């Protein structure tokens, strides 16, 4: 009988906006990791025909649903910002659905050596830390975050700052890290080299026992 593959190492990948988190996720996928992108899952659940849309319409009314049947994210964000009960209700609908879908996608990686959960708000949401073996933080200075997002997305400096301020601080994020990739003052080729070194260090850990 063929032996079952060892369980994959579960990595929670996080970092502030513009830190280079998506770039690192792509590099890890290149090494053979299965990447589960929780933002993409949330977007799929709330797009036209998305599984979360009926429950969101029932909870918050037609005003949060766009004519094309997708969630009006801006409207929803305003409601959730203004009213903590609204935010809790939104989370009570979305979080279990995101969890289920995340588990389903992760099962596809059962034979992969590493499953990477790409979770922008991993530290903020708290519940992720216990679900992974290690937390990988991609880190850089705020100035670098701003420069990258302005270049990548054409946002204003103030818009990037507002997102950074709404996220957990760099120090709080680093406190949760088992691994840190400093992605500052280096080009993408050097970042790739740092990811290679990290990948080797994970291999040296051996298979997780749970
Ligand atoms: P995040 O997912 O954390 O928001 P991204 O991975 O999208 O960040 O990176 C933000 C932008 O910065 C992208 O355009 C990416 O190509 C670029 N970038 C990331 N790391 C580097 C680097 N070391 N050198 C140059 N550009 C980088």
CSV table of C-alpha atoms and ligand atoms in Angstrom, one decimal:
chain,number,residue,atom,x,y,z
A,1,UNK,CA,0.0,0.0,0.0
A,2,UNK,CA,1.5,3.4,-0.9
A,3,UNK,CA,2.4,5.6,2.1
A,4,UNK,CA,0.2,8.7,2.7
A,5,UNK,CA,2.2,11.9,2.1
A,6,UNK,CA,3.3,13.7,5.3
A,7,UNK,CA,0.9,16.6,6.3
A,8,UNK,CA,1.9,19.9,4.7
A,9,UNK,CA,3.6,22.6,6.8
A,10,UNK,CA,0.9,25.3,7.2
A,11,UNK,CA,2.3,28.8,6.9
A,12,UNK,CA,0.3,32.0,7.6
A,13,UNK,CA,1.7,34.7,5.3
A,14,UNK,CA,1.0,38.3,6.2
A,15,UNK,CA,2.4,41.8,5.9
A,16,UNK,CA,1.2,45.4,5.5
A,17,UNK,CA,-0.1,46.7,2.2
A,18,UNK,CA,2.7,47.0,-0.3
A,19,UNK,CA,5.1,44.9,1.8
A,20,UNK,CA,5.5,42.5,-1.0
A,21,UNK,CA,3.3,39.7,0.4
A,22,UNK,CA,1.7,38.8,-3.0
A,23,UNK,CA,5.2,38.7,-4.6
A,24,UNK,CA,6.4,36.4,-1.8
A,25,UNK,CA,3.2,34.2,-2.3
A,26,UNK,CA,4.1,33.8,-6.0
A,27,UNK,CA,7.7,32.9,-5.2
A,28,UNK,CA,6.6,30.3,-2.7
A,29,UNK,CA,4.2,28.8,-5.2
A,30,UNK,CA,7.1,28.6,-7.6
A,31,UNK,CA,8.8,26.3,-5.0
A,32,UNK,CA,5.7,24.0,-4.9
A,33,UNK,CA,3.6,25.6,-2.1
A,34,UNK,CA,-0.1,25.6,-2.5
A,35,UNK,CA,-1.2,29.2,-1.9
A,36,UNK,CA,-4.7,29.9,-0.5
A,37,UNK,CA,-5.6,33.5,-1.1
A,38,UNK,CA,-8.2,34.5,1.5
A,39,UNK,CA,-8.8,37.9,-0.2
A,40,UNK,CA,-9.6,36.3,-3.5
A,41,UNK,CA,-12.0,33.9,-1.7
A,42,UNK,CA,-13.8,36.9,0.0
A,43,UNK,CA,-14.0,38.6,-3.4
A,44,UNK,CA,-15.5,35.4,-5.0
A,45,UNK,CA,-18.1,35.0,-2.3
A,46,UNK,CA,-19.3,38.6,-2.8
A,47,UNK,CA,-19.2,38.9,-6.6
A,48,UNK,CA,-22.3,38.5,-8.8
A,49,UNK,CA,-23.9,35.1,-8.0
A,50,UNK,CA,-21.4,34.8,-5.0
A,51,UNK,CA,-22.5,32.4,-2.2
A,52,UNK,CA,-22.5,35.2,0.5
A,53,UNK,CA,-24.7,37.7,-1.5
A,54,UNK,CA,-28.2,36.4,-0.5
A,55,UNK,CA,-27.3,36.4,3.2
A,56,UNK,CA,-25.8,39.9,2.9
A,57,UNK,CA,-28.9,41.2,1.2
A,58,UNK,CA,-31.1,39.7,3.9
A,59,UNK,CA,-29.0,41.2,6.7
A,60,UNK,CA,-28.3,44.7,5.3
A,61,UNK,CA,-30.9,45.3,2.5
A,62,UNK,CA,-30.7,46.1,-1.1
A,63,UNK,CA,-28.6,49.2,-0.6
A,64,UNK,CA,-25.4,47.1,-0.1
A,65,UNK,CA,-26.0,45.1,-3.3
A,66,UNK,CA,-25.0,46.7,-6.7
A,67,UNK,CA,-27.3,46.4,-9.8
A,68,UNK,CA,-25.0,43.6,-11.1
A,69,UNK,CA,-25.7,41.5,-8.0
A,70,UNK,CA,-22.3,41.9,-6.3
A,71,UNK,CA,-21.7,43.4,-2.9
A,72,UNK,CA,-21.2,47.2,-2.9
A,73,UNK,CA,-18.0,47.0,-1.0
A,74,UNK,CA,-17.7,50.8,-0.4
A,75,UNK,CA,-21.3,51.0,1.0
A,76,UNK,CA,-20.7,47.9,3.1
A,77,UNK,CA,-17.4,49.3,4.4
A,78,UNK,CA,-19.1,52.6,5.4
A,79,UNK,CA,-21.8,50.7,7.3
A,80,UNK,CA,-19.3,48.4,9.0
A,81,UNK,CA,-17.0,51.3,10.0
A,82,UNK,CA,-19.9,53.3,11.4
A,83,UNK,CA,-21.6,50.6,13.4
A,84,UNK,CA,-19.8,47.9,15.3
A,85,UNK,CA,-22.9,45.7,15.4
A,86,UNK,CA,-23.0,45.9,11.6
A,87,UNK,CA,-19.4,44.8,11.4
A,88,UNK,CA,-20.0,41.9,13.7
A,89,UNK,CA,-23.0,40.8,11.7
A,90,UNK,CA,-20.9,41.1,8.5
A,91,UNK,CA,-18.1,39.0,10.0
A,92,UNK,CA,-20.6,36.4,11.3
A,93,UNK,CA,-21.8,35.9,7.8
A,94,UNK,CA,-18.5,36.1,5.9
A,95,UNK,CA,-16.0,34.5,8.3
A,96,UNK,CA,-17.5,31.0,8.4
A,97,UNK,CA,-17.9,31.0,4.7
A,98,UNK,CA,-14.3,32.1,4.1
A,99,UNK,CA,-13.2,29.4,6.6
A,100,UNK,CA,-15.1,26.7,4.8
A,101,UNK,CA,-13.8,27.7,1.4
A,102,UNK,CA,-10.2,28.0,2.8
A,103,UNK,CA,-10.4,24.5,4.2
A,104,UNK,CA,-11.7,23.2,0.9
A,105,UNK,CA,-8.9,24.8,-1.1
A,106,UNK,CA,-6.3,23.7,1.5
A,107,UNK,CA,-7.4,20.1,1.1
A,108,UNK,CA,-6.3,20.3,-2.6
A,109,UNK,CA,-2.8,20.9,-1.2
A,110,UNK,CA,-2.7,17.7,1.0
A,111,UNK,CA,0.2,16.4,-1.1
A,112,UNK,CA,2.0,19.7,-1.2
A,113,UNK,CA,5.0,20.1,1.2
A,114,UNK,CA,3.7,23.5,2.2
A,115,UNK,CA,0.3,25.2,2.2
A,116,UNK,CA,0.5,29.0,2.4
A,117,UNK,CA,-2.5,30.9,3.7
A,118,UNK,CA,-2.2,34.4,2.4
A,119,UNK,CA,-4.1,36.5,5.0
A,120,UNK,CA,-3.6,40.2,4.9
A,121,UNK,CA,-5.3,40.7,8.3
A,122,UNK,CA,-3.8,37.6,10.0
A,123,UNK,CA,-2.7,39.4,13.1
A,124,UNK,CA,-5.8,41.6,13.3
A,125,UNK,CA,-8.2,38.7,13.0
A,126,UNK,CA,-6.5,36.6,15.7
A,127,UNK,CA,-8.1,33.3,14.8
A,128,UNK,CA,-5.5,32.4,12.2
A,129,UNK,CA,-2.5,32.2,14.4
A,130,UNK,CA,-3.6,28.9,16.0
A,131,UNK,CA,-4.5,27.3,12.6
A,132,UNK,CA,-0.9,27.5,11.2
A,133,UNK,CA,2.4,26.1,12.2
A,134,UNK,CA,4.3,29.2,11.5
A,135,UNK,CA,3.6,32.9,10.8
A,136,UNK,CA,5.7,34.5,8.0
A,137,UNK,CA,5.8,38.3,8.0
A,138,UNK,CA,6.9,40.3,5.0
A,139,UNK,CA,8.3,43.5,6.4
A,140,UNK,CA,9.4,46.9,5.1
A,141,UNK,CA,9.4,50.5,6.2
A,142,UNK,CA,6.3,52.6,5.8
A,143,UNK,CA,8.0,54.8,3.2
A,144,UNK,CA,8.7,51.8,1.1
A,145,UNK,CA,5.1,50.6,1.5
A,146,UNK,CA,3.8,54.0,0.3
A,147,UNK,CA,6.2,54.2,-2.6
A,148,UNK,CA,5.3,50.7,-3.9
A,149,UNK,CA,1.5,51.2,-3.6
A,150,UNK,CA,1.6,54.6,-5.3
A,151,UNK,CA,3.6,53.0,-8.1
A,152,UNK,CA,1.6,49.8,-8.3
A,153,UNK,CA,-1.9,51.1,-7.9
A,154,UNK,CA,-1.7,54.9,-8.6
A,155,UNK,CA,-3.1,55.7,-5.1
A,156,UNK,CA,-2.4,59.0,-3.4
A,157,UNK,CA,0.1,59.0,-0.5
A,158,UNK,CA,-2.8,59.9,1.9
A,159,UNK,CA,-4.9,56.9,0.7
A,160,UNK,CA,-2.0,54.5,1.3
A,161,UNK,CA,-1.4,56.1,4.8
A,162,UNK,CA,-5.1,55.7,5.7
A,163,UNK,CA,-4.9,51.9,5.0
A,164,UNK,CA,-1.6,51.5,6.8
A,165,UNK,CA,-3.2,53.3,9.8
A,166,UNK,CA,-6.2,51.0,9.8
A,167,UNK,CA,-3.9,47.9,9.8
A,168,UNK,CA,-2.0,46.6,12.8
A,169,UNK,CA,1.3,48.3,13.5
A,170,UNK,CA,4.6,46.9,12.1
A,171,UNK,CA,5.8,46.2,15.6
A,172,UNK,CA,2.6,44.2,16.6
A,173,UNK,CA,2.8,42.2,13.4
A,174,UNK,CA,6.5,41.4,13.9
A,175,UNK,CA,5.7,40.1,17.4
A,176,UNK,CA,3.6,37.3,15.9
A,177,UNK,CA,6.3,36.3,13.4
A,178,UNK,CA,8.2,33.0,13.4
A,179,UNK,CA,9.9,34.0,10.1
A,180,UNK,CA,10.5,37.5,8.8
A,181,UNK,CA,11.4,38.4,5.2
A,182,UNK,CA,12.8,41.9,5.2
A,183,UNK,CA,11.8,43.2,1.8
A,184,UNK,CA,13.4,46.6,1.9
A,185,UNK,CA,16.4,48.1,0.0
A,186,UNK,CA,16.6,45.0,-2.2
A,187,UNK,CA,15.3,44.2,-5.7
A,188,UNK,CA,12.9,41.3,-6.6
A,189,UNK,CA,15.9,39.0,-7.5
A,190,UNK,CA,17.3,39.4,-4.0
A,191,UNK,CA,13.9,38.9,-2.5
A,192,UNK,CA,13.7,35.6,-4.5
A,193,UNK,CA,17.0,34.6,-3.0
A,194,UNK,CA,15.8,35.3,0.5
A,195,UNK,CA,12.7,33.2,-0.2
A,196,UNK,CA,15.0,30.3,-1.4
A,197,UNK,CA,16.8,30.4,1.9
A,198,UNK,CA,13.6,30.4,3.8
A,199,UNK,CA,12.2,27.5,1.8
A,200,UNK,CA,15.4,25.5,2.6
A,201,UNK,CA,15.0,26.3,6.3
A,202,UNK,CA,11.4,25.0,6.2
A,203,UNK,CA,12.6,21.8,4.5
A,204,UNK,CA,15.2,21.4,7.3
A,205,UNK,CA,12.4,21.5,9.9
A,206,UNK,CA,11.0,18.1,8.6
A,207,UNK,CA,7.4,17.1,8.4
A,208,UNK,CA,5.0,18.6,11.0
A,209,UNK,CA,3.6,16.1,13.4
A,210,UNK,CA,0.1,17.5,13.4
B,1,LIG,P1,1.4,43.4,-1.2
B,1,LIG,O1,0.7,42.1,-1.7
B,1,LIG,O2,2.0,43.2,0.1
B,1,LIG,O3,0.4,44.6,-1.2
B,1,LIG,P2,3.0,43.3,-3.6
B,1,LIG,O4,3.6,42.0,-3.6
B,1,LIG,O5,1.8,43.5,-4.6
B,1,LIG,O6,2.6,43.8,-2.1
B,1,LIG,O7,4.1,44.4,-3.9
B,1,LIG,C1,3.8,45.7,-4.1
B,1,LIG,C2,4.5,46.2,-5.4
B,1,LIG,O8,5.9,46.3,-5.1
B,1,LIG,C3,4.3,45.3,-6.6
B,1,LIG,O9,4.2,46.1,-7.7
B,1,LIG,C4,5.6,44.5,-6.6
B,1,LIG,O10,6.0,44.1,-7.9
B,1,LIG,C5,6.6,45.5,-6.0
B,1,LIG,N1,7.7,44.9,-5.2
B,1,LIG,C6,7.6,44.1,-4.2
B,1,LIG,N2,8.8,43.8,-3.7
B,1,LIG,C7,9.7,44.5,-4.4
B,1,LIG,C8,11.2,44.6,-4.4
B,1,LIG,N3,11.9,43.9,-3.5
B,1,LIG,N4,11.7,45.4,-5.3
B,1,LIG,C9,11.0,46.0,-6.2
B,1,LIG,N5,9.6,46.0,-6.3
B,1,LIG,C10,9.0,45.2,-5.4
